[in-house]
Each structure stands twice: as C-alpha cells, then as structure tokens.
PDB file of C-alpha atoms in Angstrom:
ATOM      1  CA  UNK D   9       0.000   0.000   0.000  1.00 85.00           C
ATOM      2  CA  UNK D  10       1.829   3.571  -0.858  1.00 92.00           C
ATOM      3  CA  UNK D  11       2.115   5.641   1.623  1.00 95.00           C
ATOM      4  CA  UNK D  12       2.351   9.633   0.673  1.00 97.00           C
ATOM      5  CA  UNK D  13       3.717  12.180   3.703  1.00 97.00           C
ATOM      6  CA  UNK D  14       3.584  15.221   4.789  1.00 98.00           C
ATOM      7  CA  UNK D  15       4.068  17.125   7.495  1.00 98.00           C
ATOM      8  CA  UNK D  16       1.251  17.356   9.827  1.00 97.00           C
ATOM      9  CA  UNK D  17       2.048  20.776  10.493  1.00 97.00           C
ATOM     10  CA  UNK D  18       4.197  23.782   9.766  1.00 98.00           C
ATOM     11  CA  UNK D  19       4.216  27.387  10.398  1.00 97.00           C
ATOM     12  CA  UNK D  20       5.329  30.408   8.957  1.00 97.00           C
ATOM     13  CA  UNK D  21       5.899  34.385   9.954  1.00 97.00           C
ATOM     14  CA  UNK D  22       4.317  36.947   7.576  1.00 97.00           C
ATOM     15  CA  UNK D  23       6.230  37.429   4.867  1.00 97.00           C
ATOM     16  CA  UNK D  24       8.387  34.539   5.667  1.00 97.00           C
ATOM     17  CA  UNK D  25       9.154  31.781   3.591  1.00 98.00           C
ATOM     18  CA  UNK D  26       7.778  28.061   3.828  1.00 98.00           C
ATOM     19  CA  UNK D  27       8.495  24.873   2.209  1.00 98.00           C
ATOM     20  CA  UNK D  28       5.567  22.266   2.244  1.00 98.00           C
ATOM     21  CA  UNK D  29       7.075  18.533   1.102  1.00 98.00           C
ATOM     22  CA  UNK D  30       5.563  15.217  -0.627  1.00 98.00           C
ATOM     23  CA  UNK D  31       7.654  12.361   0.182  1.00 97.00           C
ATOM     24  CA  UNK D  32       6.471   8.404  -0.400  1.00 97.00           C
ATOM     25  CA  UNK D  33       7.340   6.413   2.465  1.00 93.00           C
ATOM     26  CA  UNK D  34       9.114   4.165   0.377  1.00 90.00           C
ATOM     27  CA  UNK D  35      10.663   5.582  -2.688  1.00 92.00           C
ATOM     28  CA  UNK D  36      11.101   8.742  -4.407  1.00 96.00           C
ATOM     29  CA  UNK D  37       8.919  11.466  -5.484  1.00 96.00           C
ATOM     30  CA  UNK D  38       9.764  12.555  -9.174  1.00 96.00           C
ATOM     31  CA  UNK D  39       7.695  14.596 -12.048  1.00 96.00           C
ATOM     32  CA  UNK D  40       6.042  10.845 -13.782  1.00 95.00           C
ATOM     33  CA  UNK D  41       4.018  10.978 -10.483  1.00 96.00           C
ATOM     34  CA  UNK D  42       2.555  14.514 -11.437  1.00 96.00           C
ATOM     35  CA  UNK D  43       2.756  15.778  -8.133  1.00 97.00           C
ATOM     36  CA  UNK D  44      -0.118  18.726  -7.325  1.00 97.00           C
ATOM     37  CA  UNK D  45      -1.214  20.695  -4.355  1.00 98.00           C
ATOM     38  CA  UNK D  46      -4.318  21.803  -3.230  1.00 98.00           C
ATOM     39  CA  UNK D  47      -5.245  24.513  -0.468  1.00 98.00           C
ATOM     40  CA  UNK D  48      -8.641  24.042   1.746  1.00 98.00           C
ATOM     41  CA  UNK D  49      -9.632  26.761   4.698  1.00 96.00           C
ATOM     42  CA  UNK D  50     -12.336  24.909   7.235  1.00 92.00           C
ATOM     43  CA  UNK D  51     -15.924  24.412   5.628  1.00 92.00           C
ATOM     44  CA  UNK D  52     -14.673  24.683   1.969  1.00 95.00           C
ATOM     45  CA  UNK D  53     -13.580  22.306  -0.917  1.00 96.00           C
ATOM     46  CA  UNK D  54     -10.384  22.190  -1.790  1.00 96.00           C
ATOM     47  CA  UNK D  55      -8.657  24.725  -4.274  1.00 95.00           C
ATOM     48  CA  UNK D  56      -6.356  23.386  -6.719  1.00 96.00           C
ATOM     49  CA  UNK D  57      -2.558  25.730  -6.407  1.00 97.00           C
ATOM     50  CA  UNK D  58      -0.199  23.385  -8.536  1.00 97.00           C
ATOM     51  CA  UNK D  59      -0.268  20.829 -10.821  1.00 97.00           C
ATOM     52  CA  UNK D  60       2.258  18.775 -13.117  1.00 96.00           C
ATOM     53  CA  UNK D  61       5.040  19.307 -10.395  1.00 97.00           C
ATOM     54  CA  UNK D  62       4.746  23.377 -10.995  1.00 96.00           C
ATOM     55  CA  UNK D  63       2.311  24.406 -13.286  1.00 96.00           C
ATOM     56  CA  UNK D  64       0.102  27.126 -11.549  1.00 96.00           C
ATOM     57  CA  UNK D  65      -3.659  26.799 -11.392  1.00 94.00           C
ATOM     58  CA  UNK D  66      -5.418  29.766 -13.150  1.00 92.00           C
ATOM     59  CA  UNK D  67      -5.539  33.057 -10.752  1.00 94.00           C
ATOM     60  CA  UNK D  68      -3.150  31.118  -7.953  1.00 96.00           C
ATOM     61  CA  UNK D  69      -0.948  34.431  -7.086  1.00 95.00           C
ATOM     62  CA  UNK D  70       2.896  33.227  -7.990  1.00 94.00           C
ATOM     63  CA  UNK D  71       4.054  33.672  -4.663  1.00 96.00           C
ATOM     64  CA  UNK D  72       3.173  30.035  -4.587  1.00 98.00           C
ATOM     65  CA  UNK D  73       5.592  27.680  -6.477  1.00 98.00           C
ATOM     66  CA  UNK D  74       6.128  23.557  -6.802  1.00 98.00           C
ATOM     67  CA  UNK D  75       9.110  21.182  -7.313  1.00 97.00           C
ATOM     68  CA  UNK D  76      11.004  18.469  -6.813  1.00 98.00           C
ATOM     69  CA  UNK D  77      13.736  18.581  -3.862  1.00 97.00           C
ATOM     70  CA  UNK D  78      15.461  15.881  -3.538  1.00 94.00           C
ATOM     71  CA  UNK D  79      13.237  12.795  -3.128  1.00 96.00           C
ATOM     72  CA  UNK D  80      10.230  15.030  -2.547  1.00 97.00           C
ATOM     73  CA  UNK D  81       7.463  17.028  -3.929  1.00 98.00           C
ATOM     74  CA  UNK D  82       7.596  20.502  -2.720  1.00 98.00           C
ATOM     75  CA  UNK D  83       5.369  23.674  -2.487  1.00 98.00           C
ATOM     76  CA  UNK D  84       6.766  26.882  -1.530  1.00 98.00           C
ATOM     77  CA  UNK D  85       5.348  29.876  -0.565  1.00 98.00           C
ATOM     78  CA  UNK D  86       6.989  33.085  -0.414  1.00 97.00           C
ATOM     79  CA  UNK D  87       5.892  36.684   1.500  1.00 97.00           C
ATOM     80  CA  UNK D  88       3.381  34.651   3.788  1.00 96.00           C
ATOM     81  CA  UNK D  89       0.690  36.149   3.957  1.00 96.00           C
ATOM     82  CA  UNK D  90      -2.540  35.875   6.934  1.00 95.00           C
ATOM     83  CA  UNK D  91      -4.690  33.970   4.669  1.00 94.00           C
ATOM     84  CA  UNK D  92      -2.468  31.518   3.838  1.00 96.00           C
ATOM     85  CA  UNK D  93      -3.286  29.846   6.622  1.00 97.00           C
ATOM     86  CA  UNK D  94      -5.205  26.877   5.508  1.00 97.00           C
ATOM     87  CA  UNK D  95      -4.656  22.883   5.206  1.00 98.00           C
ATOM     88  CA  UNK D  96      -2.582  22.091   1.922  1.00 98.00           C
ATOM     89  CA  UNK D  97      -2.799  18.454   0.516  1.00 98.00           C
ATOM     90  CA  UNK D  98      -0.505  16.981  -2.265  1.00 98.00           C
ATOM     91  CA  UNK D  99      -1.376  13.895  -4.332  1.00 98.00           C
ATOM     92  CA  UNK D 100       0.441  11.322  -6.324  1.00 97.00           C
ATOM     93  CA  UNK D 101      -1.045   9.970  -9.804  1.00 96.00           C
ATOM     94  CA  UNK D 102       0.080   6.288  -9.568  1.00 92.00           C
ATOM     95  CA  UNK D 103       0.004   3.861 -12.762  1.00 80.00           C
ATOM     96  CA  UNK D 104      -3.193   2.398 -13.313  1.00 85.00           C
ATOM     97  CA  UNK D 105      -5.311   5.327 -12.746  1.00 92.00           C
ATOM     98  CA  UNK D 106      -4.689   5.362  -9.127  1.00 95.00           C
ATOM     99  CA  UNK D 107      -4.243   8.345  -7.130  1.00 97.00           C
ATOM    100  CA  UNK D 108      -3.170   8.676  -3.699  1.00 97.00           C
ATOM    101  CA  UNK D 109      -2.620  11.758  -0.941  1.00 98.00           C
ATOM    102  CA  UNK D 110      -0.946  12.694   1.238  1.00 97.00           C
ATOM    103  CA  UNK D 111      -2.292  13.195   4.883  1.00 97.00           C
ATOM    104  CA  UNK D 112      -2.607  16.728   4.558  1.00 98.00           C
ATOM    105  CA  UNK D 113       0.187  19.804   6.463  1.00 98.00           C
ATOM    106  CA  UNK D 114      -1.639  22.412   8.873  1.00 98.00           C
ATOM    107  CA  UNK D 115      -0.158  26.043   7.910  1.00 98.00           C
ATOM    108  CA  UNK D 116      -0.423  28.505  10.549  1.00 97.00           C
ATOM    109  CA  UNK D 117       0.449  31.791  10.116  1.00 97.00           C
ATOM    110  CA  UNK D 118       2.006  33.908  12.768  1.00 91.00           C
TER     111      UNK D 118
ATOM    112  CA  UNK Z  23     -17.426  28.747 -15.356  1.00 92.00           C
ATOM    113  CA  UNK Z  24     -17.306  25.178 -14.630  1.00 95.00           C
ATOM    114  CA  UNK Z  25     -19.994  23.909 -12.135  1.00 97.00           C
ATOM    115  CA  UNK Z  26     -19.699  20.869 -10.005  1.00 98.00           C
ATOM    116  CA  UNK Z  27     -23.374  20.181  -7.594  1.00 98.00           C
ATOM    117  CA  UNK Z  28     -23.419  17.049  -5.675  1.00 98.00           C
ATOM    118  CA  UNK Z  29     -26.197  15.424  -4.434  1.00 97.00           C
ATOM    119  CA  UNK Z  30     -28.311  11.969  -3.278  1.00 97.00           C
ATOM    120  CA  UNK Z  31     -26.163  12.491   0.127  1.00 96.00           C
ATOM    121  CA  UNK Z  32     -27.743  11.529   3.817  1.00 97.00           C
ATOM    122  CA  UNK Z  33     -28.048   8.806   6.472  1.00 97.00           C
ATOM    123  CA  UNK Z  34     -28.026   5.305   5.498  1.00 97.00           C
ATOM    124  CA  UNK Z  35     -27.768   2.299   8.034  1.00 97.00           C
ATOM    125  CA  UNK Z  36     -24.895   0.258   7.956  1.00 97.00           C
ATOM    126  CA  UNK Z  37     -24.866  -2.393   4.956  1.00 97.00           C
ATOM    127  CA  UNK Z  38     -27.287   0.257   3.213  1.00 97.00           C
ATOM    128  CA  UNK Z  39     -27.174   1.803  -0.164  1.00 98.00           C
ATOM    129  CA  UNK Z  40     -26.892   5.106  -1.186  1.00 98.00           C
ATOM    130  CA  UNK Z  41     -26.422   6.895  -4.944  1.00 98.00           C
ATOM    131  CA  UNK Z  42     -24.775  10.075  -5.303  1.00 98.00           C
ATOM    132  CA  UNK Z  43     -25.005  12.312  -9.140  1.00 98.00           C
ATOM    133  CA  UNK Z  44     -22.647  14.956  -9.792  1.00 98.00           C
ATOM    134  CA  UNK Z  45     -24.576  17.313 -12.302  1.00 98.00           C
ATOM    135  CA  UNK Z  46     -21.804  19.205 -14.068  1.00 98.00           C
ATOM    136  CA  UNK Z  47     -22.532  22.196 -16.452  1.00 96.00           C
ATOM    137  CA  UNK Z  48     -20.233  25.321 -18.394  1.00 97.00           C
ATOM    138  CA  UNK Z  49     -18.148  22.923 -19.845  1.00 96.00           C
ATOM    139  CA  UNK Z  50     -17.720  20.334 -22.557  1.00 97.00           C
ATOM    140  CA  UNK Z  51     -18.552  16.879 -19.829  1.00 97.00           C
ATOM    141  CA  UNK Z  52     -17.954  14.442 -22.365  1.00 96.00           C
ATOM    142  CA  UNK Z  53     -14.795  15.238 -22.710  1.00 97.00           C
ATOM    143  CA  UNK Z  54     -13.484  15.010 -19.249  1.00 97.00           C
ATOM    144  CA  UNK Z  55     -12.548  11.790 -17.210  1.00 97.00           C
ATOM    145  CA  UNK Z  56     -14.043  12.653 -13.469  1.00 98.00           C
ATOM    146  CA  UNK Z  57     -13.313  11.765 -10.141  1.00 97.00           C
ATOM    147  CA  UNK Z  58     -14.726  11.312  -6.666  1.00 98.00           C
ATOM    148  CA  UNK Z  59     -12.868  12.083  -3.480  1.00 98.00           C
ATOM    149  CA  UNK Z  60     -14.182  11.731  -0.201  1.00 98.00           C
ATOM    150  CA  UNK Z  61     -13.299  13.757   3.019  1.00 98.00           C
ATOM    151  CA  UNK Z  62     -14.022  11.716   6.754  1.00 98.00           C
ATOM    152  CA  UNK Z  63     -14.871  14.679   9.396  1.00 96.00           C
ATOM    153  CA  UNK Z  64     -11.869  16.348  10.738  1.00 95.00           C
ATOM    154  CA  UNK Z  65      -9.710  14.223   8.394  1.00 97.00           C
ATOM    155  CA  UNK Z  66      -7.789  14.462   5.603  1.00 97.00           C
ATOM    156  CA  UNK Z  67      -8.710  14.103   1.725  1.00 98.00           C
ATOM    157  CA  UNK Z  68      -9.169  10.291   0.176  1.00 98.00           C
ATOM    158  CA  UNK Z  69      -9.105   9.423  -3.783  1.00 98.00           C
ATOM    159  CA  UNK Z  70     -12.211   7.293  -4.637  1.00 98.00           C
ATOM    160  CA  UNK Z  71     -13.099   6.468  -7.945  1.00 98.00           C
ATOM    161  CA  UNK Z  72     -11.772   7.798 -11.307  1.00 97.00           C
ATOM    162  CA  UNK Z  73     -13.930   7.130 -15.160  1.00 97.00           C
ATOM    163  CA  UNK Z  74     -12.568   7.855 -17.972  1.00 96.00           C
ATOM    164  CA  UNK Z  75     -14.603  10.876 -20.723  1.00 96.00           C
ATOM    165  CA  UNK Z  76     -15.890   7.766 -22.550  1.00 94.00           C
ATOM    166  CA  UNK Z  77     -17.553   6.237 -19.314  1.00 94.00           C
ATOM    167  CA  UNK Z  78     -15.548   2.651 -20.721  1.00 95.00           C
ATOM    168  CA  UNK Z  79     -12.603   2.934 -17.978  1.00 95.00           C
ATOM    169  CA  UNK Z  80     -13.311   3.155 -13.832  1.00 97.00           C
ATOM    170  CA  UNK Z  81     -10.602   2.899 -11.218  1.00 97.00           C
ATOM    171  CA  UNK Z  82     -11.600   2.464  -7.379  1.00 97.00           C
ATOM    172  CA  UNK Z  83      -9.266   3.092  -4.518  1.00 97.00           C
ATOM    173  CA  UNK Z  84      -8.777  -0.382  -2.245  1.00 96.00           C
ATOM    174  CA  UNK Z  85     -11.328   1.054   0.476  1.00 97.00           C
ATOM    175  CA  UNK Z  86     -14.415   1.082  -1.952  1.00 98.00           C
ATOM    176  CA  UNK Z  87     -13.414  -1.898  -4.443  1.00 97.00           C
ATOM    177  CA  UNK Z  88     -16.211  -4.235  -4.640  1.00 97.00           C
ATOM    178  CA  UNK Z  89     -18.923  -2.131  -2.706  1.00 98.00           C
ATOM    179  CA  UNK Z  90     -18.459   1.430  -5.197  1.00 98.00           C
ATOM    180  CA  UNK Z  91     -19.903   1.668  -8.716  1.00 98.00           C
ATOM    181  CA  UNK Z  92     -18.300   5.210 -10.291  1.00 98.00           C
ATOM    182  CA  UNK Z  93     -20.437   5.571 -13.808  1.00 98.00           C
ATOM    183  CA  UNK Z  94     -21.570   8.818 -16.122  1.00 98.00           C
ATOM    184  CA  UNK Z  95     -24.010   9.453 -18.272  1.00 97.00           C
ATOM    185  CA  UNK Z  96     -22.726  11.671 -21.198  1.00 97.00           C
ATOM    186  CA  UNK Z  97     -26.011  12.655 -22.548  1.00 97.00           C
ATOM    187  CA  UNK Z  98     -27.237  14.064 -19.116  1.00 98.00           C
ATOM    188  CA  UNK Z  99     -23.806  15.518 -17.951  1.00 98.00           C
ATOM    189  CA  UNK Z 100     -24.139  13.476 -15.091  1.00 98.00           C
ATOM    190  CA  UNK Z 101     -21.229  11.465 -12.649  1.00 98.00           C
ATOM    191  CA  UNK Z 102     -22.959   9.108 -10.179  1.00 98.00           C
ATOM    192  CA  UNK Z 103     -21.143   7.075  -7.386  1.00 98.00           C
ATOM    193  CA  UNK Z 104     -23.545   4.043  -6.583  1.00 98.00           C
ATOM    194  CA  UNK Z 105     -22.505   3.093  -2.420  1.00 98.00           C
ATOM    195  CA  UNK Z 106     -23.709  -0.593  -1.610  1.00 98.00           C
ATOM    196  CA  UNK Z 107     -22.606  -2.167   1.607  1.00 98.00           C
ATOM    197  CA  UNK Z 108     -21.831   0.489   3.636  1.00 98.00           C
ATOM    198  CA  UNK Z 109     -20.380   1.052   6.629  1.00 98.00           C
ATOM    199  CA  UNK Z 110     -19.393   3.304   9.159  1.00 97.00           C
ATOM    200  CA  UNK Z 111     -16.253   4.491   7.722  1.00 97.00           C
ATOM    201  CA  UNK Z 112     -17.390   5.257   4.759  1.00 98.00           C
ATOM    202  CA  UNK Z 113     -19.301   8.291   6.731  1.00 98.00           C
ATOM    203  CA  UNK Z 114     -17.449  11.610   4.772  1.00 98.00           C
ATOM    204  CA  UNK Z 115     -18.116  14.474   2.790  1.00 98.00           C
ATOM    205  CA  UNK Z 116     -17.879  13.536  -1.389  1.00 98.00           C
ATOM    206  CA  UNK Z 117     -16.285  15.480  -3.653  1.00 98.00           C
ATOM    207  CA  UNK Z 118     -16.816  15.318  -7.781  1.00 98.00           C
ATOM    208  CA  UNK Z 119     -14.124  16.636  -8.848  1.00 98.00           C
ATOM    209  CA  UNK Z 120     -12.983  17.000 -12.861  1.00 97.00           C
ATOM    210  CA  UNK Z 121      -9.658  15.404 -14.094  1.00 95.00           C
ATOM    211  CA  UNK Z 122      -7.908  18.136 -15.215  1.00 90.00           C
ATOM    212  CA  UNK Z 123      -4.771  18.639 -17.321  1.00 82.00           C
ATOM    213  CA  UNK Z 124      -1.630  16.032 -16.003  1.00 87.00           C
ATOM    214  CA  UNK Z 125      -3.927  14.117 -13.807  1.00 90.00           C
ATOM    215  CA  UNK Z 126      -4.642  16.978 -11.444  1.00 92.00           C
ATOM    216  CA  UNK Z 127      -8.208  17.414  -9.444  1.00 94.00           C
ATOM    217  CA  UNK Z 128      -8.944  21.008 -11.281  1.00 92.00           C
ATOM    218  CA  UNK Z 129     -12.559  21.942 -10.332  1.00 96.00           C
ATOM    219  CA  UNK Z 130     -14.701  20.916  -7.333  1.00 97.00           C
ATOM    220  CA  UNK Z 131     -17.888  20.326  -6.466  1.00 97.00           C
ATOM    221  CA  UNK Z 132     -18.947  21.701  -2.765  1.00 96.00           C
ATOM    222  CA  UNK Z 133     -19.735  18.007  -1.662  1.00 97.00           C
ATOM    223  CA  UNK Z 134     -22.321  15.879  -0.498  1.00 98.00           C
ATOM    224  CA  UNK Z 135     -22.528  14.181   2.996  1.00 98.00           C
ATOM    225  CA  UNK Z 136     -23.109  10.339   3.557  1.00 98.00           C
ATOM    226  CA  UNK Z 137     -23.855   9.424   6.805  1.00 98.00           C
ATOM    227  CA  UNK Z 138     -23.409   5.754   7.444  1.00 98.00           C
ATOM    228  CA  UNK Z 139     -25.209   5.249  11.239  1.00 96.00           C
ATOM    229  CA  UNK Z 140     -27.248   2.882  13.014  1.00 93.00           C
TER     230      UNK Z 140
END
C-alpha cells in the first residue's frame, strides 16, 4: 500500500518563507508521479494551487511555487501572507489510474 | 465557469445503499474523465473512484473496491457514485471533482454528505 507524507504541520511568519514537502514512504517522489497541491480553509472544498510538479492553477498568485527537492514534492510559498493559513494536501497519480494523498500539512500563520 | 453540484447524500444504516449524481454544467462533460474524493470529518482528503470521458474505464481506490460503482451518463452531464454495503467508515463528505490537465483534481464540487449510522 503507498504511503504519501507530509508534514502534519508547519508554520510560517508573515512574509516569511515556507516549504511544504511530498515524500512516499518508500521511494522517491519525481515529475512521472505529477505531483499537485491543493489549499482548503475549514468548511470549503479544496482549491487546486499546482499541478504537473509546478504548473500554476489559473488566478493562484505566484508567490506560490512547486518542485522536486530531492526525493520530494515541494510547495513553496513566499511573503506569507494571513490567509495563507489553511490545510494544503498533495497527491500522487500512480500507474493504473490510481491516485493517492498525502495526509494533509496544517499552515499557521504567525 | 465550470460547475460541479453534488447530491443523493444523507443517512443510510450500515450495509445500506446510497447513490450520489454529480450534475456538471459550463463545460464540454464528455470530454473530461471525473473523479470522486471523499473527506471523513476532521480528516484528511481520500481518492475514490476515477472514469474515464468515454464512461468505458473506472478505477476504485482499495477502500471502496467491490462495494463502489463510479459511472456517467454523457447525454445528461451526469457522474454518479452508486454506495452498496456500507459502513461506518465510509461516513465523509464527497467530492466530484474534474480530471484536469496532467492528472490533477482542477474543479470541485462543494460536496455531499453520507452518513453511514445505526
């Protein structure tokens, strides 16, 4: 069964700089699983940020960015700002038409 | 602008059944493969079910094999998710969700609730 992490939580300063990863518990993390990120604030559906390792979704400012570090997925997001404070999830696109994500990473903001 | 409305959601006993349609509009639905993703309360997001734009291709995450049905009807712009054998943990919030470009989730639908109680 694959296994995607992330870290249950992470904070961030305003205006600071934070790096969200996407690791597999066994393996690596590279652009054939299409890594993308999505941001949710409580009582909403997700919004999609990323897609195809670092493609931007439409109207997602670009103070949000994706890649691959290392083993890992990664979202960065640059000049922090209050409402980034949400729950961001990354998912995997495995062979077969499976898909699988990761346990989500808490952002706060302060 | 692309519009994703769930419904068929609500309280089924355990080992019930339960259908849920996805009525999508403002975009071309016969040409998208859709999705279904499912969110427990206070818990993280969880893949479902994928179908292909032609309806002839379904994928089901391990959880829901055997017990989900994902199909579409082209000609009504419709995704459905047919639940038999339900149980408790199946209790979530559903997502339909379009397959976007590169295998991304690119437009969602504001979910229905399944409640799976005795």
């Amino acid at each position: 069964q694959t296994v995607v992490t992330q870290e249950p939580s992470l904070s961030v300063s305003p205006g600071g700089t934070v790096t969200l990863t996407c690791g597999l518990l066994s393996g690596s993390v590279s652009t054939s699983y299409y890594p993308s990120w999505y941001q949710q604030t409580p009582g909403q559906a997700p919004r999609t940020l990323i897609y195809n390792t670092n493609a931007r979704s439409s109207g997602v400012p670009d103070r949000f960015s994706g890649s691959i570090l290392g083993n890992k997925a990664a979202l960065t997001i640059t000049g922090a700002q209050a409402d980034d404070e949400s729950d961001y999830y990354c998912v995997l696109f495995m062979e077969s038409d499976i898909w699988v994500f990761g346990g989500g990473t808490k952002l706060t903001v302060l | 602008q692309v519009q994703l409305v769930e419904s068929g959601g609500g309280v089924v006993q355990p080992g019930g059944s339960l259908r849920l349609s996805c009525a999508a509009s403002e975009f071309s639905f016969n040409r998208y493969g859709m999705q279904w993703v499912r969110q427990a309360p206070g818990k993280g997001l969880e893949w479902v079910s994928f179908i292909r734009s032609d309806g002839r291709t379904q994928s089901y995450a391990d959880s829901v094999k055997g017990r989900f049905t994902i199909s579409r009807d082209n000609s009504k712009n419709t995704l459905y998710l047919q639940m038999n054998n339900l149980r408790p943990e199946d209790t979530a919030l559903y997502y339909c969700v379009r397959d976007g470009s590169k295998h991304c989730f690119d437009y969602w639908g504001q979910g229905a609730l399944v409640i799976v109680s005795s």
